[in-house]
């Protein structure tokens, strides 16, 4: 028997229903299981519970567990060479090739059926790994993948097709440092030249093999590519919006608006260029789509604690975000974190500013959440906006009142809180009735007046107290006609209501 544990993260995050495995849990699993135990994934680079703490080598007390020091999939494959189980000590640690991932991704697609939420799973598609830049940003682990090796477009489409045939409907082209640079050309500059035709082939091909897909989103893109090649980048962004589903986010590694930090860490984009990039994505993607969210918006990532950081850095980052907000441009997500320094990166051992600036960082983060995130969220999803297909995921046991959390399928989905006890796993359309700093309060759309408590009916956008008592006094209604007859309500309120006899 063989136990394979995949774990780890290179970017810290918070999760709604799960958290990354801990070394103690790995030890328990490995102690309980017999046979060969292989551990791998990003955890091979080190382990840290959160950003702002350097990743440490994983010291677990499970002697017979093997840490795959390169690609775990290649290690496990080699263990079974010629159909026979080999001695793990004889296996070399290596990266898998693009040909191998082409074959394995189709053969291994069946595994999605083992996901607890199957068929409601998000399939992350890889196009390539490794950064094409000649100089790498000081904190980035992408350098460990070496020279970037791009998967053939046909292989990625074939993988989508295999997953689709097994029932998958949600896809994110998320595993690459810069989607715009997929099969980009090296013309000798620091930034590769994008190939719009390749992205057209990829996206149109995915749509062809997965005609009824529900989500097609992207993830990272390098803002420096957009600065260096605006025409090609614009063409690709238009292609993405033509074929994707709305609510998409182009996550941009801005990292810092302080030129001193940019210089000290070989960061990819100069602060003066950031505005143009945000504007370009807004021009193409800010229109509202069928999911209820804008088609495609930028997400901005900032990293703190890097060499060269000073109090001024915090001011410059804040000023940039404030300018974006005041200009009317939309940003869907602002990710601010302290660096998680991994062994082998330039910043490893040079991250003292993380600790020195911790208090300053927390205060600044709070300020951004209140003064930027909140007003930005109000613009992106104003009161009354309807978000389609929110999956109910969790009942908040700590809340004194009924509270169900859910999210749409998609890239960096918004957290939606319903003041009701909704069935977990159900998909509900959500009308926004309030905003938190990074979440929204919503009621099901439309809302059944016969079964909904008074406190929740009160939340219907635009409904006054007198209308609420009129609605409540007439419950139960046989149908919508009876409701309309008994309570004179304007059309824009009626659309939020329904009657389930
Ligand atoms: S952060 Fe992006 S541009 Fe910088 S080295 Fe990593 S992948 Fe390359």
GROMACS .gro file of C-alpha atoms and ligand atoms in nm:
model
  509
    1UNK     CA    1   0.000   0.000   0.000
    2UNK     CA    2   0.103   0.356  -0.052
    3UNK     CA    3  -0.017   0.675   0.114
    4UNK     CA    4   0.038   1.000  -0.077
    5UNK     CA    5  -0.006   1.331   0.105
    6UNK     CA    6  -0.019   1.649  -0.099
    7UNK     CA    7   0.004   1.969   0.098
    8UNK     CA    8   0.154   2.311   0.152
    9UNK     CA    9   0.114   2.664   0.028
   10UNK     CA   10   0.350   2.923  -0.110
   11UNK     CA   11   0.112   3.212  -0.048
   12UNK     CA   12  -0.061   3.233   0.290
   13UNK     CA   13  -0.439   3.248   0.292
   14UNK     CA   14  -0.750   3.208   0.502
   15UNK     CA   15  -1.001   2.937   0.423
   16UNK     CA   16  -1.372   2.903   0.493
   17UNK     CA   17  -1.415   2.531   0.542
   18UNK     CA   18  -1.068   2.392   0.576
   19UNK     CA   19  -0.713   2.475   0.669
   20UNK     CA   20  -0.382   2.340   0.544
   21UNK     CA   21  -0.263   2.022   0.710
   22UNK     CA   22  -0.036   2.073   1.013
   23UNK     CA   23   0.287   1.883   1.081
   24UNK     CA   24   0.110   1.712   1.376
   25UNK     CA   25  -0.167   1.585   1.148
   26UNK     CA   26   0.088   1.459   0.899
   27UNK     CA   27   0.262   1.272   1.179
   28UNK     CA   28  -0.065   1.116   1.291
   29UNK     CA   29  -0.157   1.005   0.940
   30UNK     CA   30   0.185   0.860   0.878
   31UNK     CA   31   0.194   0.680   1.212
   32UNK     CA   32  -0.148   0.522   1.156
   33UNK     CA   33  -0.088   0.415   0.797
   34UNK     CA   34   0.122   0.120   0.694
   35UNK     CA   35   0.320   0.078   0.372
   36UNK     CA   36   0.505   0.349   0.184
   37UNK     CA   37   0.423   0.706   0.278
   38UNK     CA   38   0.512   0.993   0.047
   39UNK     CA   39   0.466   1.357   0.131
   40UNK     CA   40   0.496   1.636  -0.125
   41UNK     CA   41   0.358   1.942  -0.296
   42UNK     CA   42   0.452   2.299  -0.199
   43UNK     CA   43   0.521   2.175   0.155
   44UNK     CA   44   0.856   2.050   0.028
   45UNK     CA   45   0.971   2.414   0.016
   46UNK     CA   46   0.900   2.465   0.385
   47UNK     CA   47   0.615   2.509   0.625
   48UNK     CA   48   0.468   2.821   0.783
   49UNK     CA   49   0.130   2.875   0.942
   50UNK     CA   50   0.097   3.227   0.807
   51UNK     CA   51   0.260   3.508   0.611
   52UNK     CA   52   0.506   3.714   0.811
   53UNK     CA   53   0.678   3.402   0.937
   54UNK     CA   54   0.966   3.247   0.750
   55UNK     CA   55   0.893   2.901   0.618
   56UNK     CA   56   1.083   2.639   0.814
   57UNK     CA   57   1.196   2.304   0.694
   58UNK     CA   58   0.932   2.053   0.782
   59UNK     CA   59   1.054   1.870   1.089
   60UNK     CA   60   0.810   1.585   1.137
   61UNK     CA   61   0.861   1.287   1.356
   62UNK     CA   62   0.764   1.009   1.114
   63UNK     CA   63   1.080   0.827   1.022
   64UNK     CA   64   0.954   0.615   0.737
   65UNK     CA   65   0.784   0.901   0.552
   66UNK     CA   66   0.958   1.014   0.237
   67UNK     CA   67   0.950   1.381   0.140
   68UNK     CA   68   0.937   1.413  -0.239
   69UNK     CA   69   1.191   1.689  -0.289
   70UNK     CA   70   1.081   1.773  -0.640
   71UNK     CA   71   0.750   1.686  -0.814
   72UNK     CA   72   0.562   1.431  -0.605
   73UNK     CA   73   0.370   1.306  -0.910
   74UNK     CA   74   0.697   1.213  -1.082
   75UNK     CA   75   0.824   1.044  -0.766
   76UNK     CA   76   0.511   0.832  -0.726
   77UNK     CA   77   0.511   0.744  -1.097
   78UNK     CA   78   0.872   0.630  -1.079
   79UNK     CA   79   0.793   0.418  -0.773
   80UNK     CA   80   0.581   0.198  -0.997
   81UNK     CA   81   0.813   0.178  -1.295
   82UNK     CA   82   0.729  -0.122  -1.513
   83UNK     CA   83   0.425  -0.190  -1.296
   84UNK     CA   84   0.634  -0.305  -0.998
   85UNK     CA   85   0.675  -0.122  -0.671
   86UNK     CA   86   1.039  -0.009  -0.639
   87UNK     CA   87   1.243   0.074  -0.332
   88UNK     CA   88   1.179   0.444  -0.259
   89UNK     CA   89   1.547   0.487  -0.175
   90UNK     CA   90   1.631   0.411  -0.539
   91UNK     CA   91   1.402   0.680  -0.679
   92UNK     CA   92   1.555   1.009  -0.782
   93UNK     CA   93   1.376   1.333  -0.710
   94UNK     CA   94   1.288   1.501  -1.038
   95UNK     CA   95   1.046   1.740  -1.208
   96UNK     CA   96   0.783   1.593  -1.436
   97UNK     CA   97   0.786   1.684  -1.803
   98UNK     CA   98   0.505   1.855  -1.995
   99UNK     CA   99   0.451   1.532  -2.189
  100UNK     CA  100   0.397   1.344  -1.866
  101UNK     CA  101   0.150   1.594  -1.726
  102UNK     CA  102  -0.031   1.577  -2.061
  103UNK     CA  103  -0.080   1.203  -2.019
  104UNK     CA  104  -0.133   1.190  -1.645
  105UNK     CA  105  -0.386   1.472  -1.628
  106UNK     CA  106  -0.624   1.284  -1.856
  107UNK     CA  107  -0.568   0.945  -1.692
  108UNK     CA  108  -0.601   1.090  -1.343
  109UNK     CA  109  -0.908   1.306  -1.403
  110UNK     CA  110  -1.130   1.044  -1.235
  111UNK     CA  111  -0.997   1.157  -0.897
  112UNK     CA  112  -1.234   1.455  -0.888
  113UNK     CA  113  -1.516   1.213  -0.802
  114UNK     CA  114  -1.347   1.161  -0.463
  115UNK     CA  115  -1.384   1.528  -0.369
  116UNK     CA  116  -1.645   1.566  -0.092
  117UNK     CA  117  -1.829   1.834  -0.293
  118UNK     CA  118  -1.822   1.644  -0.624
  119UNK     CA  119  -1.950   1.734  -0.882
  120UNK     CA  120  -1.926   2.089  -0.747
  121UNK     CA  121  -1.554   2.121  -0.774
  122UNK     CA  122  -1.326   2.388  -0.914
  123UNK     CA  123  -1.067   2.243  -1.152
  124UNK     CA  124  -0.741   2.436  -1.160
  125UNK     CA  125  -0.574   2.413  -1.500
  126UNK     CA  126  -0.200   2.451  -1.545
  127UNK     CA  127  -0.057   2.606  -1.858
  128UNK     CA  128   0.304   2.639  -1.748
  129UNK     CA  129   0.531   2.682  -1.450
  130UNK     CA  130   0.841   2.894  -1.405
  131UNK     CA  131   0.894   3.262  -1.465
  132UNK     CA  132   1.032   3.385  -1.797
  133UNK     CA  133   1.192   3.693  -1.637
  134UNK     CA  134   1.568   3.709  -1.650
  135UNK     CA  135   1.587   3.849  -1.294
  136UNK     CA  136   1.347   3.719  -1.031
  137UNK     CA  137   1.162   3.909  -0.760
  138UNK     CA  138   1.340   3.861  -0.428
  139UNK     CA  139   1.061   3.670  -0.251
  140UNK     CA  140   0.926   3.456  -0.533
  141UNK     CA  141   0.942   3.076  -0.532
  142UNK     CA  142   0.856   3.041  -0.901
  143UNK     CA  143   1.232   3.033  -0.973
  144UNK     CA  144   1.243   2.682  -0.828
  145UNK     CA  145   1.056   2.555  -1.136
  146UNK     CA  146   1.350   2.662  -1.352
  147UNK     CA  147   1.311   2.750  -1.717
  148UNK     CA  148   0.940   2.785  -1.798
  149UNK     CA  149   0.807   2.490  -1.990
  150UNK     CA  150   0.470   2.554  -2.155
  151UNK     CA  151   0.213   2.279  -2.200
  152UNK     CA  152   0.081   2.236  -2.556
  153UNK     CA  153  -0.258   2.409  -2.591
  154UNK     CA  154  -0.414   2.084  -2.711
  155UNK     CA  155  -0.308   1.910  -2.387
  156UNK     CA  156  -0.475   2.170  -2.167
  157UNK     CA  157  -0.793   2.149  -2.374
  158UNK     CA  158  -0.785   1.768  -2.359
  159UNK     CA  159  -0.755   1.783  -1.980
  160UNK     CA  160  -1.059   2.012  -1.959
  161UNK     CA  161  -1.244   1.770  -2.186
  162UNK     CA  162  -1.164   1.471  -1.961
  163UNK     CA  163  -1.278   1.656  -1.650
  164UNK     CA  164  -1.590   1.785  -1.825
  165UNK     CA  165  -1.684   1.433  -1.932
  166UNK     CA  166  -1.666   1.336  -1.564
  167UNK     CA  167  -1.908   1.611  -1.466
  168UNK     CA  168  -1.679   1.906  -1.387
  169UNK     CA  169  -1.827   2.242  -1.483
  170UNK     CA  170  -1.601   2.493  -1.308
  171UNK     CA  171  -1.254   2.569  -1.437
  172UNK     CA  172  -0.982   2.816  -1.356
  173UNK     CA  173  -0.676   2.866  -1.572
  174UNK     CA  174  -0.482   2.937  -1.261
  175UNK     CA  175  -0.147   2.764  -1.258
  176UNK     CA  176   0.099   2.997  -1.421
  177UNK     CA  177   0.274   3.315  -1.307
  178UNK     CA  178   0.137   3.513  -1.603
  179UNK     CA  179  -0.148   3.393  -1.823
  180UNK     CA  180  -0.073   3.664  -2.080
  181UNK     CA  181   0.271   3.510  -2.130
  182UNK     CA  182   0.144   3.162  -2.218
  183UNK     CA  183   0.360   3.059  -2.515
  184UNK     CA  184   0.500   3.413  -2.527
  185UNK     CA  185   0.807   3.482  -2.741
  186UNK     CA  186   1.150   3.563  -2.608
  187UNK     CA  187   1.261   3.862  -2.815
  188UNK     CA  188   1.552   3.939  -2.587
  189UNK     CA  189   1.372   4.183  -2.354
  190UNK     CA  190   1.317   4.132  -1.978
  191UNK     CA  191   0.950   4.062  -2.046
  192UNK     CA  192   0.831   3.803  -2.298
  193UNK     CA  193   0.611   3.912  -2.589
  194UNK     CA  194   0.256   3.772  -2.556
  195UNK     CA  195   0.096   3.555  -2.826
  196UNK     CA  196  -0.273   3.656  -2.856
  197UNK     CA  197  -0.344   3.376  -3.109
  198UNK     CA  198  -0.247   3.112  -2.855
  199UNK     CA  199  -0.491   3.248  -2.596
  200UNK     CA  200  -0.766   3.260  -2.857
  201UNK     CA  201  -0.700   2.893  -2.942
  202UNK     CA  202  -0.694   2.797  -2.576
  203UNK     CA  203  -1.013   2.974  -2.471
  204UNK     CA  204  -1.216   2.889  -2.782
  205UNK     CA  205  -1.097   2.528  -2.757
  206UNK     CA  206  -1.207   2.501  -2.395
  207UNK     CA  207  -1.550   2.638  -2.484
  208UNK     CA  208  -1.578   2.384  -2.764
  209UNK     CA  209  -1.509   2.081  -2.545
  210UNK     CA  210  -1.698   2.218  -2.244
  211UNK     CA  211  -2.000   2.396  -2.395
  212UNK     CA  212  -2.208   2.391  -2.077
  213UNK     CA  213  -1.934   2.496  -1.837
  214UNK     CA  214  -2.047   2.724  -1.557
  215UNK     CA  215  -1.724   2.895  -1.463
  216UNK     CA  216  -1.414   2.975  -1.665
  217UNK     CA  217  -1.181   3.205  -1.475
  218UNK     CA  218  -0.815   3.301  -1.472
  219UNK     CA  219  -0.566   3.391  -1.200
  220UNK     CA  220  -0.226   3.557  -1.213
  221UNK     CA  221  -0.102   3.789  -1.475
  222UNK     CA  222   0.211   3.997  -1.477
  223UNK     CA  223   0.136   4.371  -1.496
  224UNK     CA  224   0.478   4.426  -1.653
  225UNK     CA  225   0.360   4.233  -1.960
  226UNK     CA  226   0.073   4.478  -2.003
  227UNK     CA  227   0.309   4.773  -1.968
  228UNK     CA  228   0.561   4.635  -2.217
  229UNK     CA  229   0.307   4.506  -2.473
  230UNK     CA  230  -0.020   4.699  -2.435
  231UNK     CA  231  -0.162   4.609  -2.778
  232UNK     CA  232  -0.115   4.234  -2.747
  233UNK     CA  233  -0.228   4.242  -2.386
  234UNK     CA  234  -0.546   4.428  -2.474
  235UNK     CA  235  -0.623   4.175  -2.744
  236UNK     CA  236  -0.578   3.889  -2.497
  237UNK     CA  237  -0.796   4.058  -2.234
  238UNK     CA  238  -1.071   4.095  -2.495
  239UNK     CA  239  -1.037   3.726  -2.582
  240UNK     CA  240  -1.069   3.633  -2.216
  241UNK     CA  241  -1.385   3.840  -2.174
  242UNK     CA  242  -1.529   3.690  -2.493
  243UNK     CA  243  -1.501   3.331  -2.370
  244UNK     CA  244  -1.485   3.338  -1.988
  245UNK     CA  245  -1.763   3.372  -1.732
  246UNK     CA  246  -1.816   3.693  -1.537
  247UNK     CA  247  -1.678   3.757  -1.190
  248UNK     CA  248  -1.330   3.689  -1.324
  249UNK     CA  249  -1.019   3.842  -1.165
  250UNK     CA  250  -0.679   3.917  -1.314
  251UNK     CA  251  -0.456   3.897  -1.006
  252UNK     CA  252  -0.167   4.140  -1.045
  253UNK     CA  253   0.150   4.120  -0.843
  254UNK     CA  254   0.201   4.491  -0.779
  255UNK     CA  255   0.387   4.414  -0.454
  256UNK     CA  256   0.485   4.772  -0.368
  257UNK     CA  257   0.422   5.130  -0.471
  258UNK     CA  258   0.753   5.236  -0.320
  259UNK     CA  259   1.030   5.273  -0.583
  260UNK     CA  260   1.292   5.199  -0.315
  261UNK     CA  261   1.132   4.859  -0.245
  262UNK     CA  262   1.090   4.790  -0.616
  263UNK     CA  263   1.461   4.853  -0.671
  264UNK     CA  264   1.584   4.658  -0.370
  265UNK     CA  265   1.381   4.349  -0.463
  266UNK     CA  266   1.398   4.346  -0.843
  267UNK     CA  267   1.019   4.379  -0.855
  268UNK     CA  268   0.858   4.368  -1.194
  269UNK     CA  269   0.654   4.688  -1.224
  270UNK     CA  270   0.729   5.051  -1.150
  271UNK     CA  271   0.459   5.223  -0.941
  272UNK     CA  272   0.404   5.488  -1.213
  273UNK     CA  273   0.271   5.219  -1.448
  274UNK     CA  274   0.024   5.055  -1.213
  275UNK     CA  275  -0.261   5.293  -1.286
  276UNK     CA  276  -0.249   5.227  -1.662
  277UNK     CA  277  -0.274   4.853  -1.607
  278UNK     CA  278  -0.574   4.885  -1.375
  279UNK     CA  279  -0.737   5.115  -1.629
  280UNK     CA  280  -0.677   4.874  -1.917
  281UNK     CA  281  -0.850   4.587  -1.734
  282UNK     CA  282  -1.139   4.812  -1.628
  283UNK     CA  283  -1.190   4.928  -1.988
  284UNK     CA  284  -1.232   4.570  -2.103
  285UNK     CA  285  -1.400   4.411  -1.803
  286UNK     CA  286  -1.594   4.646  -1.577
  287UNK     CA  287  -1.938   4.585  -1.733
  288UNK     CA  288  -2.165   4.368  -1.514
  289UNK     CA  289  -2.206   4.012  -1.635
  290UNK     CA  290  -2.465   3.740  -1.588
  291UNK     CA  291  -2.320   3.618  -1.255
  292UNK     CA  292  -2.407   3.958  -1.106
  293UNK     CA  293  -2.041   4.063  -1.086
  294UNK     CA  294  -1.839   4.268  -1.333
  295UNK     CA  295  -1.688   4.061  -1.615
  296UNK     CA  296  -1.320   4.099  -1.531
  297UNK     CA  297  -1.156   4.320  -1.272
  298UNK     CA  298  -0.803   4.351  -1.144
  299UNK     CA  299  -0.699   4.205  -0.811
  300UNK     CA  300  -0.396   4.370  -0.653
  301UNK     CA  301  -0.135   4.187  -0.447
  302UNK     CA  302   0.098   4.373  -0.213
  303UNK     CA  303   0.384   4.224  -0.015
  304UNK     CA  304   0.524   4.385   0.299
  305UNK     CA  305   0.835   4.327   0.502
  306UNK     CA  306   1.065   4.332   0.199
  307UNK     CA  307   1.411   4.491   0.214
  308UNK     CA  308   1.397   4.866   0.150
  309UNK     CA  309   1.060   4.905   0.323
  310UNK     CA  310   1.009   5.212   0.542
  311UNK     CA  311   0.717   5.399   0.695
  312UNK     CA  312   0.695   5.584   0.365
  313UNK     CA  313   0.619   5.253   0.187
  314UNK     CA  314   0.293   5.219   0.379
  315UNK     CA  315   0.195   5.575   0.286
  316UNK     CA  316   0.278   5.524  -0.080
  317UNK     CA  317   0.077   5.201  -0.102
  318UNK     CA  318  -0.219   5.363   0.067
  319UNK     CA  319  -0.200   5.670  -0.159
  320UNK     CA  320  -0.198   5.453  -0.470
  321UNK     CA  321  -0.508   5.265  -0.358
  322UNK     CA  322  -0.684   5.585  -0.257
  323UNK     CA  323  -0.613   5.734  -0.601
  324UNK     CA  324  -0.758   5.424  -0.766
  325UNK     CA  325  -1.070   5.444  -0.551
  326UNK     CA  326  -1.118   5.817  -0.608
  327UNK     CA  327  -1.070   5.780  -0.983
  328UNK     CA  328  -1.376   5.553  -1.009
  329UNK     CA  329  -1.177   5.252  -1.125
  330UNK     CA  330  -1.276   4.918  -0.980
  331UNK     CA  331  -1.055   4.667  -0.806
  332UNK     CA  332  -1.217   4.345  -0.698
  333UNK     CA  333  -0.966   4.229  -0.438
  334UNK     CA  334  -0.673   4.379  -0.253
  335UNK     CA  335  -0.447   4.119  -0.104
  336UNK     CA  336  -0.199   4.256   0.149
  337UNK     CA  337   0.038   4.020   0.319
  338UNK     CA  338   0.372   4.007   0.487
  339UNK     CA  339   0.633   3.808   0.308
  340UNK     CA  340   0.668   3.439   0.382
  341UNK     CA  341   1.038   3.391   0.315
  342UNK     CA  342   1.135   3.054   0.173
  343UNK     CA  343   1.482   2.903   0.182
  344UNK     CA  344   1.653   2.960  -0.152
  345UNK     CA  345   1.490   3.296  -0.224
  346UNK     CA  346   1.691   3.618  -0.210
  347UNK     CA  347   1.482   3.748   0.078
  348UNK     CA  348   1.537   3.442   0.299
  349UNK     CA  349   1.719   3.556   0.613
  350UNK     CA  350   1.667   3.920   0.514
  351UNK     CA  351   1.311   3.957   0.639
  352UNK     CA  352   1.366   4.139   0.973
  353UNK     CA  353   1.137   4.421   0.859
  354UNK     CA  354   0.846   4.178   0.887
  355UNK     CA  355   0.892   4.178   1.264
  356UNK     CA  356   1.000   4.541   1.296
  357UNK     CA  357   0.696   4.669   1.103
  358UNK     CA  358   0.439   4.420   1.236
  359UNK     CA  359   0.234   4.676   1.434
  360UNK     CA  360   0.252   4.930   1.157
  361UNK     CA  361   0.146   4.664   0.909
  362UNK     CA  362  -0.160   4.557   1.108
  363UNK     CA  363  -0.275   4.916   1.156
  364UNK     CA  364  -0.227   4.996   0.789
  365UNK     CA  365  -0.409   4.680   0.683
  366UNK     CA  366  -0.706   4.774   0.897
  367UNK     CA  367  -0.705   5.124   0.743
  368UNK     CA  368  -0.709   4.976   0.391
  369UNK     CA  369  -0.992   4.741   0.483
  370UNK     CA  370  -1.205   5.028   0.617
  371UNK     CA  371  -1.116   5.312   0.385
  372UNK     CA  372  -1.055   5.132   0.056
  373UNK     CA  373  -1.206   4.782   0.058
  374UNK     CA  374  -1.542   4.877   0.203
  375UNK     CA  375  -1.624   5.169  -0.031
  376UNK     CA  376  -1.484   4.968  -0.323
  377UNK     CA  377  -1.710   4.675  -0.245
  378UNK     CA  378  -2.011   4.907  -0.228
  379UNK     CA  379  -1.932   5.017  -0.584
  380UNK     CA  380  -1.877   4.667  -0.718
  381UNK     CA  381  -2.192   4.514  -0.569
  382UNK     CA  382  -2.433   4.793  -0.470
  383UNK     CA  383  -2.733   4.716  -0.249
  384UNK     CA  384  -2.991   4.522  -0.449
  385UNK     CA  385  -2.738   4.353  -0.682
  386UNK     CA  386  -2.824   3.987  -0.737
  387UNK     CA  387  -2.540   3.734  -0.732
  388UNK     CA  388  -2.631   3.411  -0.906
  389UNK     CA  389  -2.570   3.059  -0.778
  390UNK     CA  390  -2.417   3.108  -0.437
  391UNK     CA  391  -2.337   2.771  -0.281
  392UNK     CA  392  -2.432   2.749   0.088
  393UNK     CA  393  -2.127   2.612   0.265
  394UNK     CA  394  -2.128   2.670   0.638
  395UNK     CA  395  -2.353   2.752   0.932
  396UNK     CA  396  -2.181   2.989   1.170
  397UNK     CA  397  -2.210   2.806   1.502
  398UNK     CA  398  -2.065   3.103   1.694
  399UNK     CA  399  -2.341   3.340   1.585
  400UNK     CA  400  -2.640   3.393   1.818
  401UNK     CA  401  -2.865   3.425   1.514
  402UNK     CA  402  -2.907   3.206   1.210
  403UNK     CA  403  -2.620   3.271   0.973
  404UNK     CA  404  -2.521   3.075   0.663
  405UNK     CA  405  -2.207   3.151   0.466
  406UNK     CA  406  -2.177   3.078   0.099
  407UNK     CA  407  -1.979   3.168  -0.209
  408UNK     CA  408  -2.017   3.162  -0.584
  409UNK     CA  409  -1.787   2.928  -0.768
  410UNK     CA  410  -1.503   3.132  -0.906
  411UNK     CA  411  -1.170   3.293  -0.856
  412UNK     CA  412  -1.142   3.462  -0.514
  413UNK     CA  413  -1.519   3.448  -0.456
  414UNK     CA  414  -1.691   3.700  -0.236
  415UNK     CA  415  -1.802   3.571   0.101
  416UNK     CA  416  -2.180   3.598   0.131
  417UNK     CA  417  -2.358   3.583   0.469
  418UNK     CA  418  -2.732   3.502   0.478
  419UNK     CA  419  -2.917   3.579   0.805
  420UNK     CA  420  -3.099   3.247   0.767
  421UNK     CA  421  -3.044   2.880   0.824
  422UNK     CA  422  -3.014   2.762   0.463
  423UNK     CA  423  -2.951   2.401   0.361
  424UNK     CA  424  -2.583   2.332   0.308
  425UNK     CA  425  -2.494   2.244  -0.047
  426UNK     CA  426  -2.793   2.434  -0.187
  427UNK     CA  427  -2.739   2.694  -0.462
  428UNK     CA  428  -2.918   3.022  -0.396
  429UNK     CA  429  -2.935   3.353  -0.582
  430UNK     CA  430  -2.840   3.629  -0.339
  431UNK     CA  431  -2.967   3.988  -0.325
  432UNK     CA  432  -2.711   4.212  -0.155
  433UNK     CA  433  -2.845   4.400   0.148
  434UNK     CA  434  -2.527   4.505   0.328
  435UNK     CA  435  -2.148   4.525   0.308
  436UNK     CA  436  -1.863   4.419   0.531
  437UNK     CA  437  -1.502   4.504   0.457
  438UNK     CA  438  -1.449   4.189   0.253
  439UNK     CA  439  -1.787   4.020   0.257
  440UNK     CA  440  -2.150   4.097   0.185
  441UNK     CA  441  -2.480   4.036   0.362
  442UNK     CA  442  -2.754   3.898   0.140
  443UNK     CA  443  -3.101   3.751   0.135
  444UNK     CA  444  -3.216   3.473  -0.097
  445UNK     CA  445  -3.354   3.604  -0.424
  446UNK     CA  446  -3.648   3.597  -0.456
  447UNK     CA  447  -3.749   3.574  -0.091
  448UNK     CA  448  -4.046   3.358   0.004
  449UNK     CA  449  -4.262   3.585   0.220
  450UNK     CA  450  -4.461   3.293   0.362
  451UNK     CA  451  -4.165   3.125   0.530
  452UNK     CA  452  -3.924   3.411   0.598
  453UNK     CA  453  -3.905   3.568   0.946
  454UNK     CA  454  -3.991   3.934   0.992
  455UNK     CA  455  -3.631   4.037   1.066
  456UNK     CA  456  -3.521   3.908   0.728
  457UNK     CA  457  -3.815   4.053   0.531
  458UNK     CA  458  -3.711   4.389   0.676
  459UNK     CA  459  -3.382   4.358   0.489
  460UNK     CA  460  -3.545   4.378   0.143
  461UNK     CA  461  -3.387   4.679  -0.027
  462UNK     CA  462  -3.620   4.981  -0.036
  463UNK     CA  463  -3.895   4.831   0.180
  464UNK     CA  464  -4.030   5.063   0.451
  465UNK     CA  465  -4.157   4.961   0.797
  466UNK     CA  466  -4.525   5.004   0.703
  467UNK     CA  467  -4.491   4.774   0.402
  468UNK     CA  468  -4.316   4.516   0.618
  469UNK     CA  469  -4.605   4.503   0.865
  470UNK     CA  470  -4.859   4.489   0.581
  471UNK     CA  471  -4.674   4.194   0.424
  472UNK     CA  472  -4.643   4.011   0.755
  473UNK     CA  473  -5.007   4.062   0.852
  474UNK     CA  474  -5.124   3.896   0.528
  475UNK     CA  475  -4.910   3.578   0.562
  476UNK     CA  476  -4.972   3.310   0.435
  477UNK     CA  477  -5.043   3.407   0.076
  478UNK     CA  478  -5.176   3.158  -0.178
  479UNK     CA  479  -4.983   3.314  -0.465
  480UNK     CA  480  -4.817   3.633  -0.588
  481UNK     CA  481  -5.149   3.772  -0.712
  482UNK     CA  482  -5.287   3.764  -0.360
  483UNK     CA  483  -4.977   3.940  -0.227
  484UNK     CA  484  -5.003   4.210  -0.493
  485UNK     CA  485  -5.373   4.254  -0.420
  486UNK     CA  486  -5.328   4.288  -0.044
  487UNK     CA  487  -5.012   4.499  -0.039
  488UNK     CA  488  -4.952   4.765  -0.299
  489UNK     CA  489  -4.580   4.739  -0.369
  490UNK     CA  490  -4.376   4.893  -0.649
  491UNK     CA  491  -4.231   4.666  -0.916
  492UNK     CA  492  -3.871   4.716  -0.797
  493UNK     CA  493  -3.967   4.567  -0.457
  494UNK     CA  494  -4.191   4.293  -0.592
  495UNK     CA  495  -3.902   4.149  -0.791
  496UNK     CA  496  -3.733   4.051  -0.462
  497UNK     CA  497  -4.039   3.858  -0.340
  498UNK     CA  498  -4.191   3.521  -0.409
  499UNK     CA  499  -4.475   3.315  -0.261
  500UNK     CA  500  -4.439   2.944  -0.193
  501UNK     CA  501  -4.784   2.828  -0.082
  502LIG     S1  502   0.673   3.745  -0.880
  502LIG    FE1  503   0.611   3.706  -1.092
  502LIG     S2  504   0.755   3.827  -1.214
  502LIG    FE2  505   0.845   3.809  -1.010
  502LIG     S3  506   0.978   3.631  -1.024
  502LIG    FE3  507   0.781   3.561  -0.949
  502LIG     S4  508   0.669   3.494  -1.127
  502LIG    FE4  509   0.839   3.619  -1.198
   0.00000   0.00000   0.00000
